[in-house]
């Protein structure tokens, strides 16, 4: 039996909505077919954006979307994606699948998508193969409301008023596909490029994000920060508002043998979850380095690529990274989001990879058909944490797993919204063993409760023929004891959301 003690009087910090962010790259069928089908498609759409996908994402309460990459960002030249579609440049997507990229989805289309979704915008600029001038002009094109060549060009292309760019990433994975740079070299490039992202509105509306490390590359974090903070006025905190971190959960022996998304053993279940739990260690160790330069935590840790990465589905283009999504993915999402919540003092944004049809996506499409994945339902169940206050909570639970791959039986986080309502999210990480969780509060008397559950066999997933094999449902497996505690019976392989009304 596990025990969760909640101090509802002790708030530990705000959980930014952006912790529940997403990522859309020009990769496989994420943008084209998945999100954008064009204005003339027989698939219902608004200005080319799939109506069914947009409505599902709005229901999930998507807070921020990152675009255009990923590795694609550092070979993307934004002027190829503006103006009349018939005259836009065509290119080969050399990173992903060697297929034709016709640039019919560009800056205007992305901003249209975000306006339909009602979410914040996160754009990645091209450092790897682009110039300072190119990045500066793109930012001017998007955000300047005065008279200038780029602002005039935007107006010629049909947009009178500028857009708001909430976040701008200066490059992507510049330690790898973004240029194979050293941290010192990139650090200096970051200082230079960000200088020319002018604050045209005078409101400081755009958060600048510096390219951070891959997984446990603590050397990169230290050297980039050392370079960015060198002779920099303290109030500018290294000229950055965020430092990215990328970490993928890959259960296989190496990147060439990552393992199947749907056919796996109990041992592989626990290996996957144990690797996902490494996120906790990464946040702490990278956070310790950040504390040396930024003790007041002015710079957010932006985990803008995370999630499961398996072998592609048999018969699909290897460059499209299309994979199915099971209850294993759901528990990885639950564990990861609970970890992000617990570290909301430093982690300010996270973007699962990727939105539709790529890696651990929340939606799959096939022609006019759409399927919500188990991961979608986890995001839907957790959406109440957005902009709420993290509450102090302590969990006592045993470890489960096989061999060296052990994880806590239960994962949890707790928050309180502005009206005083409390949201508890629990995950039973065991593939076979149910567990009972006793929940105790300091003073709160429990009255109104609503609960939802997502559960199934560990390999259970939704298909286009059977789209509702795994779905969120009402949950009644709880009771209030005579002592006033809450007892929750958690089935194996389950995610549970409990709302306690004020």
XYZ file of C-alpha atoms in Angstrom:
502
model
C 0.000 0.000 0.000
C 1.250 3.480 -0.926
C 0.686 6.632 1.092
C 0.417 10.152 -0.321
C 0.533 13.053 2.136
C -0.530 16.430 0.741
C 0.112 19.746 2.454
C -2.555 21.850 0.797
C -1.337 24.936 2.674
C 2.150 24.849 1.119
C 2.440 26.010 -2.490
C 5.771 25.378 -4.223
C 5.396 27.388 -7.435
C 3.287 27.863 -10.547
C 3.042 25.079 -13.112
C 3.411 26.918 -16.422
C 0.854 25.875 -19.005
C 3.788 25.505 -21.407
C 4.899 22.336 -19.574
C 2.148 20.696 -21.630
C 3.507 21.964 -24.954
C 3.892 20.203 -28.295
C 6.226 20.072 -31.263
C 5.487 19.993 -35.005
C 8.281 19.481 -37.512
C 8.336 19.148 -41.277
C 8.819 15.428 -40.834
C 6.842 12.590 -42.361
C 3.110 13.176 -42.112
C 3.141 15.554 -39.146
C 2.481 18.822 -40.991
C 1.229 17.594 -44.352
C -1.751 15.226 -43.984
C -1.596 15.356 -40.207
C -2.338 19.059 -39.662
C -2.474 20.735 -43.054
C -4.448 19.260 -45.948
C -4.856 22.407 -48.049
C -7.872 24.579 -48.670
C -9.167 22.392 -51.527
C -9.079 19.089 -49.644
C -12.223 16.971 -49.293
C -11.204 16.507 -45.647
C -13.081 19.167 -43.619
C -10.742 22.061 -42.970
C -10.543 25.740 -42.191
C -7.968 27.575 -44.303
C -6.267 24.231 -44.928
C -6.093 23.090 -41.273
C -7.871 19.811 -40.478
C -10.976 20.631 -38.465
C -10.980 17.323 -36.565
C -7.342 17.667 -35.485
C -7.733 21.314 -34.470
C -10.840 20.586 -32.396
C -9.175 17.641 -30.641
C -6.126 19.733 -29.780
C -8.293 22.571 -28.457
C -10.148 20.087 -26.253
C -6.760 18.859 -24.977
C -5.959 22.517 -24.206
C -2.701 22.726 -26.174
C -0.793 25.706 -24.714
C 2.164 26.200 -27.088
C 3.388 24.731 -30.377
C 6.987 24.572 -31.610
C 7.814 24.793 -35.348
C 9.427 24.195 -37.957
C 11.919 21.825 -36.290
C 13.929 20.010 -35.129
C 16.725 19.268 -37.528
C 14.573 20.750 -40.293
C 14.862 24.198 -38.666
C 18.566 24.518 -39.447
C 18.029 23.984 -43.155
C 14.802 25.994 -43.348
C 14.907 29.308 -45.198
C 11.765 31.174 -44.287
C 11.399 33.200 -47.475
C 10.811 29.930 -49.346
C 7.534 29.580 -47.419
C 5.828 32.936 -48.020
C 3.932 34.465 -50.926
C 1.709 32.725 -53.487
C 1.890 28.955 -53.006
C 2.396 28.263 -56.687
C 5.605 30.312 -56.708
C 7.124 28.963 -53.486
C 10.381 27.086 -53.830
C 10.345 23.309 -53.792
C 13.120 21.367 -52.078
C 14.071 17.895 -50.902
C 13.766 17.272 -47.179
C 17.245 15.823 -46.733
C 16.781 15.153 -43.016
C 13.548 13.204 -43.156
C 12.811 10.719 -45.874
C 14.223 12.506 -48.929
C 10.729 13.573 -49.975
C 9.582 16.738 -51.698
C 8.898 19.769 -49.501
C 6.771 22.261 -51.449
C 6.715 24.922 -48.680
C 2.941 25.261 -48.898
C 2.951 25.373 -45.088
C 5.033 28.367 -44.031
C 5.009 31.279 -41.612
C 1.490 32.512 -42.391
C 0.083 28.984 -42.199
C 1.764 28.264 -38.876
C 0.455 31.471 -37.372
C -3.015 30.666 -38.742
C -2.827 27.249 -37.083
C -1.868 28.730 -33.717
C -4.647 31.282 -33.969
C -7.150 28.491 -34.592
C -5.740 26.524 -31.663
C -5.578 29.559 -29.393
C -2.048 28.570 -28.356
C 1.266 30.348 -27.986
C 3.859 30.336 -30.777
C 7.379 28.918 -30.522
C 9.522 29.334 -33.630
C 12.995 27.888 -34.169
C 15.412 29.939 -36.262
C 18.140 28.697 -38.590
C 21.669 29.016 -37.185
C 23.184 25.935 -38.825
C 22.848 27.047 -42.459
C 21.352 30.523 -42.097
C 22.760 33.994 -41.576
C 22.222 36.593 -38.889
C 20.515 38.758 -41.496
C 18.104 35.992 -42.475
C 17.041 35.356 -38.877
C 16.787 39.058 -38.089
C 14.645 39.716 -41.157
C 12.307 36.828 -40.312
C 11.759 38.245 -36.843
C 11.170 41.688 -38.337
C 8.723 40.210 -40.863
C 6.699 38.614 -38.088
C 6.793 41.226 -35.327
C 7.425 44.765 -36.659
C 4.439 47.102 -36.983
C 6.268 50.036 -38.587
C 7.555 50.857 -42.050
C 10.349 48.557 -43.200
C 11.095 46.245 -46.118
C 10.113 43.109 -44.177
C 6.983 44.600 -42.614
C 5.927 45.854 -46.040
C 6.563 42.383 -47.499
C 4.335 40.836 -44.836
C 1.575 43.276 -45.756
C 1.982 42.446 -49.449
C 1.454 38.814 -48.481
C -1.865 39.586 -46.815
C -1.077 40.205 -43.149
C -1.438 43.831 -42.081
C -0.698 43.586 -38.364
C 2.315 41.752 -36.923
C 1.997 38.510 -35.007
C 3.137 37.833 -31.489
C 6.053 35.390 -31.322
C 5.979 34.089 -27.762
C 9.235 32.117 -27.966
C 12.095 32.110 -30.446
C 14.752 29.396 -30.448
C 18.162 30.421 -31.762
C 19.067 27.207 -33.552
C 18.358 23.580 -32.727
C 20.652 20.718 -31.683
C 23.665 22.722 -32.788
C 25.837 20.078 -31.131
C 24.560 17.678 -33.842
C 22.345 18.100 -36.903
C 22.360 21.881 -36.408
C 26.055 22.223 -37.240
C 28.169 19.832 -35.093
C 29.449 22.832 -33.139
C 31.476 23.047 -29.952
C 29.649 24.639 -27.009
C 31.963 27.643 -26.935
C 31.487 28.288 -30.654
C 27.716 27.973 -30.408
C 27.659 30.117 -27.269
C 29.283 32.954 -29.168
C 26.976 32.478 -32.146
C 24.000 32.587 -29.775
C 25.172 35.904 -28.340
C 25.557 37.317 -31.833
C 22.325 36.036 -33.405
C 20.050 36.931 -30.495
C 21.370 40.513 -30.580
C 19.521 41.109 -33.834
C 16.174 39.778 -32.642
C 14.951 43.287 -31.929
C 12.199 43.977 -29.419
C 10.107 45.936 -31.908
C 7.042 46.147 -29.663
C 9.035 47.408 -26.676
C 7.096 44.989 -24.461
C 9.621 42.148 -24.212
C 7.024 39.769 -25.596
C 9.385 37.117 -26.978
C 11.323 34.681 -24.826
C 14.711 33.862 -26.367
C 15.740 30.223 -26.104
C 19.353 29.085 -26.281
C 20.218 25.624 -27.620
C 20.960 23.389 -24.650
C 22.248 19.876 -24.245
C 21.487 16.422 -25.528
C 20.576 14.161 -22.597
C 23.461 13.951 -20.085
C 25.909 16.245 -21.906
C 26.614 18.402 -18.859
C 29.779 19.748 -20.514
C 27.644 21.461 -23.172
C 25.428 23.096 -20.551
C 28.351 24.405 -18.537
C 30.382 25.741 -21.470
C 27.428 27.365 -23.247
C 26.392 29.131 -20.058
C 29.987 30.126 -19.303
C 30.209 31.742 -22.742
C 26.770 33.373 -22.650
C 27.215 34.818 -19.141
C 30.797 36.034 -19.712
C 30.889 39.833 -19.290
C 27.097 39.937 -19.488
C 25.197 42.353 -17.209
C 23.450 40.275 -14.511
C 19.971 41.576 -15.332
C 20.286 40.131 -18.861
C 20.892 36.590 -17.498
C 23.081 35.417 -20.365
C 20.882 37.104 -23.002
C 18.453 34.196 -22.688
C 15.071 33.393 -21.194
C 15.347 29.662 -21.695
C 17.900 26.893 -22.222
C 16.681 23.809 -24.044
C 17.207 20.147 -23.199
C 16.476 17.141 -25.413
C 15.951 13.633 -24.101
C 14.282 10.670 -25.775
C 13.230 7.414 -24.133
C 14.777 4.670 -26.266
C 14.419 1.196 -24.722
C 16.464 -0.731 -27.302
C 20.144 -1.589 -27.225
C 21.079 1.228 -29.622
C 19.603 3.714 -32.095
C 19.494 1.076 -34.832
C 17.517 -1.320 -32.644
C 15.136 0.807 -30.611
C 12.455 -1.859 -30.201
C 8.865 -2.265 -31.344
C 6.187 0.206 -30.315
C 3.559 -2.513 -29.838
C 5.333 -5.845 -29.329
C 7.388 -5.864 -26.147
C 7.972 -7.892 -23.003
C 7.398 -7.007 -19.368
C 11.148 -6.488 -19.095
C 11.049 -3.996 -21.955
C 8.114 -2.261 -20.270
C 10.203 -1.603 -17.167
C 13.330 -0.724 -19.132
C 11.317 1.934 -20.984
C 9.886 3.423 -17.793
C 13.278 3.322 -16.056
C 14.799 5.246 -18.953
C 11.925 7.732 -18.853
C 12.522 8.270 -15.146
C 16.093 9.357 -15.980
C 14.482 12.698 -16.774
C 14.450 13.408 -13.026
C 18.241 13.024 -12.815
C 18.799 15.111 -15.941
C 16.682 17.966 -14.618
C 18.490 17.961 -11.284
C 22.027 17.805 -12.713
C 21.518 20.313 -15.522
C 19.607 22.434 -13.015
C 22.563 22.385 -10.615
C 24.795 23.779 -13.379
C 22.210 26.418 -14.257
C 22.012 27.427 -10.590
C 25.707 28.368 -10.672
C 25.033 31.014 -13.326
C 21.364 31.744 -12.686
C 20.604 31.171 -8.985
C 17.400 33.211 -9.160
C 16.052 30.878 -11.872
C 15.391 33.619 -14.397
C 16.320 31.194 -17.198
C 13.800 28.428 -17.726
C 14.790 24.880 -18.574
C 12.904 24.179 -21.813
C 12.638 20.437 -22.474
C 11.442 21.058 -25.993
C 11.948 17.515 -27.297
C 11.029 14.487 -25.218
C 9.103 11.233 -25.528
C 9.373 7.627 -26.685
C 11.327 6.752 -29.810
C 10.784 3.242 -31.167
C 11.375 1.521 -34.487
C 8.981 2.689 -37.203
C 5.902 0.659 -37.999
C 6.652 -2.154 -40.497
C 6.211 -1.078 -44.109
C 6.438 2.667 -43.459
C 9.121 5.096 -44.641
C 11.976 4.905 -42.075
C 12.470 8.660 -42.432
C 8.874 9.378 -41.391
C 9.293 8.102 -37.799
C 5.710 6.816 -37.685
C 5.014 4.662 -34.633
C 1.995 3.363 -32.737
C 1.136 4.439 -29.217
C 0.224 2.054 -26.367
C -0.452 2.162 -22.635
C 3.326 2.069 -22.231
C 3.482 5.483 -23.919
C 0.682 6.686 -21.659
C 2.627 5.747 -18.522
C 5.795 7.393 -19.901
C 3.757 10.560 -20.477
C 2.233 10.360 -16.994
C 5.611 9.831 -15.329
C 7.266 12.610 -17.346
C 4.529 15.192 -16.782
C 4.489 14.474 -13.043
C 8.276 14.994 -12.987
C 7.944 18.289 -14.883
C 5.288 19.471 -12.428
C 7.528 18.633 -9.476
C 10.333 20.759 -10.983
C 8.198 23.699 -12.101
C 10.570 26.099 -10.322
C 13.152 25.455 -13.060
C 11.297 23.679 -15.894
C 9.197 26.307 -17.670
C 8.301 24.541 -20.911
C 8.266 21.026 -22.341
C 7.279 19.913 -25.854
C 6.554 16.268 -26.558
C 7.736 14.975 -29.925
C 5.627 15.113 -31.978
C 2.099 16.370 -32.466
C 0.644 14.109 -35.193
C 1.858 10.904 -36.905
C 5.465 11.187 -35.658
C 7.084 9.497 -32.631
C 4.964 9.735 -29.433
C 2.143 11.667 -31.035
C -1.196 12.478 -29.472
C -3.052 11.985 -32.765
C -2.745 9.589 -35.710
C -4.387 10.182 -39.089
C -5.019 8.086 -42.181
C -6.780 9.973 -44.933
C -9.977 11.384 -43.434
C -9.713 9.138 -40.351
C -8.332 10.341 -37.029
C -7.377 8.402 -33.894
C -6.632 9.759 -30.425
C -3.747 7.912 -28.792
C -3.356 6.881 -25.129
C -0.854 9.752 -24.811
C -3.576 12.183 -25.915
C -5.797 11.101 -23.054
C -2.996 11.615 -20.510
C -2.538 15.211 -21.693
C -6.294 15.672 -21.569
C -6.491 14.316 -17.997
C -3.545 16.471 -16.856
C -4.696 19.718 -18.467
C -6.072 21.049 -15.167
C -2.507 21.416 -13.843
C -1.873 24.226 -16.325
C -1.285 27.553 -14.523
C -2.112 25.955 -11.152
C 0.103 25.995 -8.049
C 2.173 22.906 -7.260
C 1.330 21.615 -3.792
C 3.803 20.022 -1.426
C 3.243 16.251 -1.535
C 5.186 13.277 -0.206
C 4.715 9.739 -1.499
C 5.708 6.498 0.188
C 5.724 3.642 -2.313
C 7.685 0.497 -3.131
C 9.821 -0.111 -6.194
C 8.693 -2.406 -9.012
C 10.506 -3.778 -12.041
C 12.971 -6.373 -13.226
C 16.703 -6.551 -12.555
C 18.266 -3.088 -12.668
C 15.189 -1.567 -14.247
C 13.257 -0.508 -11.165
C 10.795 2.370 -10.911
C 8.466 3.626 -8.174
C 5.207 1.688 -8.141
C 3.279 4.972 -8.105
C 3.958 8.347 -9.760
C 2.169 11.481 -8.563
C 1.854 15.246 -8.561
C -0.719 17.571 -6.993
C -1.801 21.133 -7.767
C -4.374 23.715 -6.726
C -6.071 26.105 -9.133
C -7.106 29.707 -8.504
C -10.515 28.622 -7.158
C -8.964 26.253 -4.638
C -9.771 23.042 -6.498
C -7.149 20.315 -6.133
C -6.007 18.011 -8.942
C -4.160 14.770 -8.152
C -2.623 12.781 -11.006
C -1.503 9.234 -10.275
C 0.154 6.573 -12.387
C 0.496 2.881 -11.522
C 3.755 1.983 -13.258
C 3.386 -1.738 -12.661
C 2.299 -3.722 -15.685
C 0.660 -6.418 -13.526
C 0.126 -5.346 -9.887
C -2.716 -3.181 -8.621
C -2.030 -0.955 -5.632
C -3.932 0.952 -2.981
C -3.012 4.570 -2.321
C -4.068 6.301 0.891
C -4.265 10.087 0.428
C -4.040 12.327 3.482
C -4.405 16.113 3.687
C -3.216 18.409 6.446
C -6.614 19.980 7.184
C -8.835 19.737 4.143
C -12.179 17.995 4.456
C -12.992 16.065 1.310
C -16.477 16.404 -0.119
C -16.954 16.682 -3.881
C -14.793 14.332 -5.947
C -14.635 13.608 -9.672
C -12.225 11.055 -11.089
C -11.200 9.669 -14.471
C -9.064 6.686 -15.471
C -7.081 5.442 -18.465
C -6.162 1.782 -18.304
C -5.716 -1.392 -20.346
C -3.265 -4.121 -21.173
C 0.299 -2.859 -21.475
C 0.298 -3.238 -25.292
C -3.251 -1.912 -25.759
C -3.554 0.768 -28.425
C -6.067 2.385 -30.750
C -6.254 1.677 -34.473
C -8.291 3.142 -37.311
C -10.480 0.019 -37.249
C -10.783 0.057 -33.448
C -10.284 3.671 -32.356
C -11.678 3.304 -28.819
C -9.774 0.342 -27.374
C -8.051 2.714 -24.940
C -9.902 5.792 -23.778
C -10.456 7.952 -20.731
C -13.438 6.890 -18.605
C -15.138 7.738 -15.310
C -13.454 6.201 -12.263
C -15.189 5.115 -9.057
C -12.447 3.083 -7.397
C -12.083 5.350 -4.377
C -13.698 5.933 -0.989
C -13.476 8.336 1.941
C -12.547 6.575 5.184
C -13.996 7.265 8.624
C -10.797 9.182 9.414
C -11.433 11.473 6.452
C -8.648 10.050 4.267
C -9.075 9.174 0.616
C -8.343 5.573 -0.418
C -7.762 4.925 -4.116
C -7.604 1.474 -5.723
C -5.275 1.812 -8.704
C -5.435 -0.975 -11.302
C -2.171 -2.124 -12.856
C -1.023 -0.113 -15.852
C -3.286 2.865 -15.211
C -3.402 6.640 -15.058
C -5.925 8.247 -12.708
C -6.990 11.880 -12.369
C -8.774 12.978 -9.184
C -10.403 16.395 -8.854
C -11.333 17.546 -5.365
C -13.597 20.566 -5.475
C -13.104 23.492 -3.112
